[in-house]
PDB file of C-alpha atoms in Angstrom:
ATOM      1  CA  MET A   1    -178.239  -6.119 -39.148  1.00  0.00           C
ATOM      2  CA  VAL A   2    -181.026  -5.854 -41.303  1.00  0.00           C
ATOM      3  CA  GLU A   3    -182.684  -2.653 -39.641  1.00  0.00           C
ATOM      4  CA  GLU A   4    -179.383  -0.958 -40.199  1.00  0.00           C
ATOM      5  CA  LEU A   5    -179.560  -1.572 -44.048  1.00  0.00           C
ATOM      6  CA  LEU A   6    -183.020  -0.480 -44.336  1.00  0.00           C
ATOM      7  CA  ARG A   7    -182.062   2.883 -42.669  1.00  0.00           C
ATOM      8  CA  LYS A   8    -179.030   2.993 -45.068  1.00  0.00           C
ATOM      9  CA  TYR A   9    -181.397   2.863 -47.833  1.00  0.00           C
ATOM     10  CA  GLY A  10    -183.460   5.546 -46.702  1.00  0.00           C
ATOM     11  CA  ILE A  11    -186.407   3.546 -45.371  1.00  0.00           C
ATOM     12  CA  ASP A  12    -187.982   4.793 -42.308  1.00  0.00           C
ATOM     13  CA  LEU A  13    -188.358   3.042 -39.007  1.00  0.00           C
ATOM     14  CA  PRO A  14    -190.184   3.856 -35.852  1.00  0.00           C
ATOM     15  CA  GLN A  15    -188.029   5.265 -32.756  1.00  0.00           C
ATOM     16  CA  TYR A  16    -187.759   2.660 -30.120  1.00  0.00           C
ATOM     17  CA  GLU A  17    -186.091   1.768 -26.698  1.00  0.00           C
ATOM     18  CA  ILE A  18    -185.257  -1.515 -25.249  1.00  0.00           C
ATOM     19  CA  VAL A  19    -186.324  -2.515 -21.779  1.00  0.00           C
ATOM     20  CA  HIS A  20    -185.351  -5.762 -20.112  1.00  0.00           C
ATOM     21  CA  ASN A  21    -187.759  -5.354 -16.981  1.00  0.00           C
ATOM     22  CA  ILE A  22    -190.397  -3.087 -15.512  1.00  0.00           C
ATOM     23  CA  HIS A  23    -187.580  -1.158 -13.752  1.00  0.00           C
ATOM     24  CA  ASP A  24    -186.324  -0.045 -17.020  1.00  0.00           C
ATOM     25  CA  LEU A  25    -189.554   1.613 -17.818  1.00  0.00           C
ATOM     26  CA  ASN A  26    -188.574   4.931 -15.879  1.00  0.00           C
ATOM     27  CA  LYS A  27    -185.841   5.394 -18.617  1.00  0.00           C
ATOM     28  CA  VAL A  28    -188.341   5.287 -21.616  1.00  0.00           C
ATOM     29  CA  ARG A  29    -188.400   8.720 -23.066  1.00  0.00           C
ATOM     30  CA  LEU A  30    -190.827   8.033 -26.059  1.00  0.00           C
ATOM     31  CA  LYS A  31    -193.894   9.984 -26.514  1.00  0.00           C
ATOM     32  CA  TYR A  32    -197.097   7.879 -25.899  1.00  0.00           C
ATOM     33  CA  PRO A  33    -199.248   6.150 -27.336  1.00  0.00           C
ATOM     34  CA  VAL A  34    -196.517   3.299 -27.819  1.00  0.00           C
ATOM     35  CA  VAL A  35    -196.580  -0.312 -28.895  1.00  0.00           C
ATOM     36  CA  VAL A  36    -194.463  -2.837 -26.951  1.00  0.00           C
ATOM     37  CA  LYS A  37    -193.121  -6.184 -28.755  1.00  0.00           C
ATOM     38  CA  VAL A  38    -191.577  -9.171 -27.096  1.00  0.00           C
ATOM     39  CA  ILE A  39    -187.935 -10.032 -27.960  1.00  0.00           C
ATOM     40  CA  SER A  40    -186.930 -13.506 -28.399  1.00  0.00           C
ATOM     41  CA  ASN A  41    -185.094 -15.598 -30.963  1.00  0.00           C
ATOM     42  CA  ASP A  42    -187.666 -18.423 -30.214  1.00  0.00           C
ATOM     43  CA  ILE A  43    -190.465 -16.454 -31.645  1.00  0.00           C
ATOM     44  CA  LEU A  44    -191.115 -15.783 -35.299  1.00  0.00           C
ATOM     45  CA  HIS A  45    -194.680 -14.511 -35.460  1.00  0.00           C
ATOM     46  CA  LYS A  46    -195.056 -12.374 -32.385  1.00  0.00           C
ATOM     47  CA  SER A  47    -198.683 -11.685 -32.520  1.00  0.00           C
ATOM     48  CA  ASP A  48    -199.627 -15.151 -32.844  1.00  0.00           C
ATOM     49  CA  VAL A  49    -198.398 -15.784 -29.155  1.00  0.00           C
ATOM     50  CA  GLY A  50    -199.681 -12.513 -27.885  1.00  0.00           C
ATOM     51  CA  GLY A  51    -196.303 -10.883 -27.963  1.00  0.00           C
ATOM     52  CA  VAL A  52    -197.624  -7.587 -29.404  1.00  0.00           C
ATOM     53  CA  ILE A  53    -199.696  -4.961 -27.748  1.00  0.00           C
ATOM     54  CA  THR A  54    -200.607  -1.425 -29.046  1.00  0.00           C
ATOM     55  CA  ASN A  55    -202.408   1.495 -28.169  1.00  0.00           C
ATOM     56  CA  ILE A  56    -200.445   2.004 -24.781  1.00  0.00           C
ATOM     57  CA  TYR A  57    -200.980   5.513 -23.450  1.00  0.00           C
ATOM     58  CA  THR A  58    -199.561   5.543 -19.976  1.00  0.00           C
ATOM     59  CA  ARG A  59    -196.523   4.057 -18.207  1.00  0.00           C
ATOM     60  CA  GLU A  60    -198.743   2.141 -15.781  1.00  0.00           C
ATOM     61  CA  ALA A  61    -200.587   0.792 -18.928  1.00  0.00           C
ATOM     62  CA  LEU A  62    -197.047  -0.044 -20.475  1.00  0.00           C
ATOM     63  CA  GLU A  63    -196.253  -2.082 -17.388  1.00  0.00           C
ATOM     64  CA  GLU A  64    -199.402  -3.908 -17.574  1.00  0.00           C
ATOM     65  CA  ALA A  65    -198.854  -4.874 -20.967  1.00  0.00           C
ATOM     66  CA  ILE A  66    -195.443  -6.519 -20.406  1.00  0.00           C
ATOM     67  CA  HIS A  67    -196.872  -8.468 -17.746  1.00  0.00           C
ATOM     68  CA  GLN A  68    -199.458  -9.639 -20.059  1.00  0.00           C
ATOM     69  CA  ILE A  69    -197.121 -10.391 -22.750  1.00  0.00           C
ATOM     70  CA  GLN A  70    -195.046 -12.479 -20.470  1.00  0.00           C
ATOM     71  CA  GLN A  71    -198.043 -14.471 -19.608  1.00  0.00           C
ATOM     72  CA  GLU A  72    -199.188 -15.022 -22.855  1.00  0.00           C
ATOM     73  CA  VAL A  73    -195.992 -16.018 -24.385  1.00  0.00           C
ATOM     74  CA  TYR A  74    -195.307 -18.731 -21.719  1.00  0.00           C
ATOM     75  CA  THR A  75    -198.769 -19.934 -22.155  1.00  0.00           C
ATOM     76  CA  HIS A  76    -198.269 -20.556 -25.911  1.00  0.00           C
ATOM     77  CA  LYS A  77    -194.466 -21.342 -25.819  1.00  0.00           C
ATOM     78  CA  PRO A  78    -193.387 -22.406 -22.108  1.00  0.00           C
ATOM     79  CA  TYR A  79    -189.773 -22.915 -23.346  1.00  0.00           C
ATOM     80  CA  ALA A  80    -189.211 -19.570 -25.128  1.00  0.00           C
ATOM     81  CA  LEU A  81    -186.370 -17.378 -23.724  1.00  0.00           C
ATOM     82  CA  ILE A  82    -187.642 -13.715 -23.370  1.00  0.00           C
ATOM     83  CA  GLU A  83    -184.567 -11.500 -23.937  1.00  0.00           C
ATOM     84  CA  GLY A  84    -186.446  -8.182 -23.256  1.00  0.00           C
ATOM     85  CA  PHE A  85    -189.161  -5.853 -24.865  1.00  0.00           C
ATOM     86  CA  ARG A  86    -189.047  -3.488 -27.546  1.00  0.00           C
ATOM     87  CA  VAL A  87    -191.077  -0.215 -26.832  1.00  0.00           C
ATOM     88  CA  GLU A  88    -191.848   1.767 -30.162  1.00  0.00           C
ATOM     89  CA  GLU A  89    -193.507   4.758 -31.168  1.00  0.00           C
ATOM     90  CA  GLN A  90    -197.170   3.912 -32.545  1.00  0.00           C
ATOM     91  CA  ILE A  91    -197.604   4.826 -35.985  1.00  0.00           C
ATOM     92  CA  LYS A  92    -200.946   5.441 -37.411  1.00  0.00           C
ATOM     93  CA  GLY A  93    -202.136   4.756 -41.077  1.00  0.00           C
ATOM     94  CA  ILE A  94    -202.915   2.231 -43.696  1.00  0.00           C
ATOM     95  CA  GLU A  95    -200.814  -1.196 -43.455  1.00  0.00           C
ATOM     96  CA  PHE A  96    -198.803  -2.327 -46.554  1.00  0.00           C
ATOM     97  CA  PHE A  97    -196.551  -5.208 -47.273  1.00  0.00           C
ATOM     98  CA  LEU A  98    -193.130  -5.415 -48.867  1.00  0.00           C
ATOM     99  CA  GLY A  99    -191.188  -8.900 -49.019  1.00  0.00           C
ATOM    100  CA  SER A 100    -188.711 -10.665 -51.163  1.00  0.00           C
ATOM    101  CA  LYS A 101    -188.446 -14.229 -51.993  1.00  0.00           C
ATOM    102  CA  VAL A 102    -186.565 -16.637 -54.619  1.00  0.00           C
ATOM    103  CA  ASP A 103    -188.711 -17.643 -57.327  1.00  0.00           C
ATOM    104  CA  ASN A 104    -187.533 -20.916 -59.414  1.00  0.00           C
ATOM    105  CA  ALA A 105    -188.218 -19.185 -62.793  1.00  0.00           C
ATOM    106  CA  PHE A 106    -187.424 -15.531 -62.111  1.00  0.00           C
ATOM    107  CA  GLY A 107    -184.857 -15.573 -59.280  1.00  0.00           C
ATOM    108  CA  LEU A 108    -184.792 -13.003 -56.806  1.00  0.00           C
ATOM    109  CA  VAL A 109    -188.350 -11.035 -56.821  1.00  0.00           C
ATOM    110  CA  GLY A 110    -189.863  -8.365 -54.403  1.00  0.00           C
ATOM    111  CA  ALA A 111    -193.251  -8.165 -53.360  1.00  0.00           C
ATOM    112  CA  PHE A 112    -195.819  -5.265 -52.780  1.00  0.00           C
ATOM    113  CA  GLY A 113    -199.500  -5.192 -51.582  1.00  0.00           C
ATOM    114  CA  ALA A 114    -201.924  -4.824 -48.781  1.00  0.00           C
ATOM    115  CA  GLY A 115    -200.504  -5.384 -45.325  1.00  0.00           C
ATOM    116  CA  GLY A 116    -201.370  -6.401 -41.755  1.00  0.00           C
ATOM    117  CA  ILE A 117    -204.275  -8.969 -41.713  1.00  0.00           C
ATOM    118  CA  TYR A 118    -205.171  -8.071 -45.203  1.00  0.00           C
ATOM    119  CA  VAL A 119    -202.213  -9.854 -46.845  1.00  0.00           C
ATOM    120  CA  GLU A 120    -203.950 -13.315 -46.269  1.00  0.00           C
ATOM    121  CA  LEU A 121    -207.495 -12.158 -46.448  1.00  0.00           C
ATOM    122  CA  TYR A 122    -207.393  -9.993 -49.840  1.00  0.00           C
ATOM    123  CA  LYS A 123    -204.226 -11.389 -51.240  1.00  0.00           C
ATOM    124  CA  ASP A 124    -203.792  -8.243 -52.997  1.00  0.00           C
ATOM    125  CA  VAL A 125    -199.877  -8.736 -53.797  1.00  0.00           C
ATOM    126  CA  VAL A 126    -197.957  -8.187 -57.052  1.00  0.00           C
ATOM    127  CA  PHE A 127    -194.253  -9.411 -57.442  1.00  0.00           C
ATOM    128  CA  PHE A 128    -191.694  -7.670 -59.491  1.00  0.00           C
ATOM    129  CA  ILE A 129    -188.002  -7.999 -60.367  1.00  0.00           C
ATOM    130  CA  PRO A 130    -185.914  -5.485 -58.563  1.00  0.00           C
ATOM    131  CA  ASP A 131    -183.461  -5.150 -61.386  1.00  0.00           C
ATOM    132  CA  GLU A 132    -186.375  -3.780 -63.449  1.00  0.00           C
ATOM    133  CA  ILE A 133    -187.426  -0.873 -61.001  1.00  0.00           C
ATOM    134  CA  LYS A 134    -185.075   2.004 -61.701  1.00  0.00           C
ATOM    135  CA  THR A 135    -187.407   4.951 -61.666  1.00  0.00           C
ATOM    136  CA  LYS A 136    -190.342   6.549 -59.867  1.00  0.00           C
ATOM    137  CA  GLY A 137    -192.392   5.674 -62.693  1.00  0.00           C
ATOM    138  CA  ASP A 138    -191.396   1.992 -62.222  1.00  0.00           C
ATOM    139  CA  ALA A 139    -192.388   2.108 -58.707  1.00  0.00           C
ATOM    140  CA  ARG A 140    -195.713   3.863 -59.404  1.00  0.00           C
ATOM    141  CA  ASN A 141    -196.669   1.047 -61.936  1.00  0.00           C
ATOM    142  CA  ILE A 142    -196.175  -1.399 -59.031  1.00  0.00           C
ATOM    143  CA  LEU A 143    -198.719   0.527 -57.344  1.00  0.00           C
ATOM    144  CA  LYS A 144    -201.233   0.717 -60.134  1.00  0.00           C
ATOM    145  CA  ARG A 145    -201.084  -3.590 -60.283  1.00  0.00           C
ATOM    146  CA  THR A 146    -202.835  -3.702 -57.018  1.00  0.00           C
ATOM    147  CA  LYS A 147    -206.312  -2.677 -55.962  1.00  0.00           C
ATOM    148  CA  ILE A 148    -205.151  -0.726 -52.897  1.00  0.00           C
ATOM    149  CA  GLY A 149    -202.566   0.915 -54.740  1.00  0.00           C
ATOM    150  CA  LYS A 150    -204.715   2.047 -57.657  1.00  0.00           C
ATOM    151  CA  GLU A 151    -207.343   3.509 -55.113  1.00  0.00           C
ATOM    152  CA  ILE A 152    -204.371   5.638 -53.558  1.00  0.00           C
ATOM    153  CA  LEU A 153    -203.208   6.819 -57.019  1.00  0.00           C
ATOM    154  CA  GLU A 154    -206.639   8.075 -57.791  1.00  0.00           C
ATOM    155  CA  LYS A 155    -207.890   9.256 -54.370  1.00  0.00           C
ATOM    156  CA  LYS A 156    -204.626   9.902 -52.421  1.00  0.00           C
ATOM    157  CA  ARG A 157    -206.443   8.217 -49.479  1.00  0.00           C
ATOM    158  CA  ILE A 158    -207.867   4.938 -48.387  1.00  0.00           C
ATOM    159  CA  ARG A 159    -210.396   3.993 -45.735  1.00  0.00           C
ATOM    160  CA  GLY A 160    -210.390   7.845 -44.818  1.00  0.00           C
ATOM    161  CA  VAL A 161    -206.583   7.944 -44.214  1.00  0.00           C
ATOM    162  CA  GLU A 162    -204.579  10.329 -46.300  1.00  0.00           C
ATOM    163  CA  ILE A 163    -201.559   8.809 -47.739  1.00  0.00           C
ATOM    164  CA  ASN A 164    -198.220  10.566 -49.007  1.00  0.00           C
ATOM    165  CA  VAL A 165    -197.974   8.767 -52.407  1.00  0.00           C
ATOM    166  CA  GLU A 166    -194.593  10.048 -52.996  1.00  0.00           C
ATOM    167  CA  VAL A 167    -193.232   8.890 -49.790  1.00  0.00           C
ATOM    168  CA  LEU A 168    -194.561   5.336 -50.377  1.00  0.00           C
ATOM    169  CA  ILE A 169    -193.260   5.483 -54.094  1.00  0.00           C
ATOM    170  CA  ASN A 170    -189.686   6.236 -52.736  1.00  0.00           C
ATOM    171  CA  THR A 171    -190.010   3.622 -50.171  1.00  0.00           C
ATOM    172  CA  ILE A 172    -190.916   0.956 -52.982  1.00  0.00           C
ATOM    173  CA  LEU A 173    -187.847   2.281 -55.102  1.00  0.00           C
ATOM    174  CA  SER A 174    -185.402   2.145 -52.016  1.00  0.00           C
ATOM    175  CA  PHE A 175    -186.499  -1.359 -51.146  1.00  0.00           C
ATOM    176  CA  SER A 176    -185.897  -2.423 -54.682  1.00  0.00           C
ATOM    177  CA  LYS A 177    -182.394  -0.961 -54.782  1.00  0.00           C
ATOM    178  CA  LEU A 178    -181.640  -2.707 -51.402  1.00  0.00           C
ATOM    179  CA  LEU A 179    -182.960  -5.910 -52.894  1.00  0.00           C
ATOM    180  CA  LYS A 180    -180.810  -5.338 -56.190  1.00  0.00           C
ATOM    181  CA  ASP A 181    -177.649  -4.506 -54.348  1.00  0.00           C
ATOM    182  CA  LYS A 182    -177.856  -6.816 -51.296  1.00  0.00           C
ATOM    183  CA  HIS A 183    -179.772  -9.753 -52.834  1.00  0.00           C
ATOM    184  CA  ILE A 184    -181.556 -10.192 -49.534  1.00  0.00           C
ATOM    185  CA  THR A 185    -184.066 -13.066 -49.708  1.00  0.00           C
ATOM    186  CA  ASP A 186    -187.028 -14.014 -47.537  1.00  0.00           C
ATOM    187  CA  LEU A 187    -187.460 -10.593 -45.949  1.00  0.00           C
ATOM    188  CA  GLU A 188    -190.827  -9.162 -44.841  1.00  0.00           C
ATOM    189  CA  ILE A 189    -191.798  -5.739 -43.848  1.00  0.00           C
ATOM    190  CA  ASN A 190    -195.355  -6.128 -42.568  1.00  0.00           C
ATOM    191  CA  PRO A 191    -196.665  -3.826 -41.958  1.00  0.00           C
ATOM    192  CA  LEU A 192    -195.406  -1.071 -43.731  1.00  0.00           C
ATOM    193  CA  ILE A 193    -197.528   1.901 -42.236  1.00  0.00           C
ATOM    194  CA  CYS A 194    -198.186   4.923 -44.092  1.00  0.00           C
ATOM    195  CA  ASN A 195    -200.108   7.968 -43.530  1.00  0.00           C
ATOM    196  CA  LYS A 196    -200.034  11.768 -44.856  1.00  0.00           C
ATOM    197  CA  ASN A 197    -196.404  12.173 -43.531  1.00  0.00           C
ATOM    198  CA  ARG A 198    -194.471   8.844 -43.321  1.00  0.00           C
ATOM    199  CA  CYS A 199    -194.313   5.265 -44.629  1.00  0.00           C
ATOM    200  CA  VAL A 200    -192.669   3.522 -41.618  1.00  0.00           C
ATOM    201  CA  ALA A 201    -191.389  -0.222 -41.462  1.00  0.00           C
ATOM    202  CA  CYS A 202    -192.980  -1.299 -38.331  1.00  0.00           C
ATOM    203  CA  ASP A 203    -192.216  -4.888 -38.109  1.00  0.00           C
ATOM    204  CA  ILE A 204    -189.379  -6.559 -40.041  1.00  0.00           C
ATOM    205  CA  ARG A 205    -188.727 -10.241 -40.342  1.00  0.00           C
ATOM    206  CA  LYS A 206    -186.024 -12.232 -42.023  1.00  0.00           C
ATOM    207  CA  ILE A 207    -187.465 -15.611 -42.558  1.00  0.00           C
TER     208      ILE A 207
END
């Protein structure tokens, strides 16, 4: 499983619990606020079908969110099989992107840049060859090649949010080592959310 590999390589993931119906909500022990995401093999991009709701502060709101997701998913994908719901701790911070693909000229390449909706909006993404990323200096150079990375290196914050640059650099380095060791293609971490304490892989897709 990809999540287990990420953990093995030291990449931070949010705490979570799986629920299958509203009766399971009494077992949830996470601190609020939380995020809830639909679990379905029939859905690749959860947010496109209303399958993700954030900023949930109470158990009652969590129950309402699950009902809302069910309605939205069945509206957009009537034949989707909903297997359950993933309730996660909500991470606040700046969104980044990490990914991998096979390039015809260079083979396996990694990608880093602005994440969330900014991937398509700003296209502030750079590509790198995992075999060439061996030190923290190499990872820092990846940051320097993006607009968002340059700003963070200069100011240690962006849009008013303080970023732990050392943790971000270590995450890029760990991700590069994972790609190099396991040759994982078509992997997306979006968003990777960073703040002054952590960088957390909040959504992972193996396309």
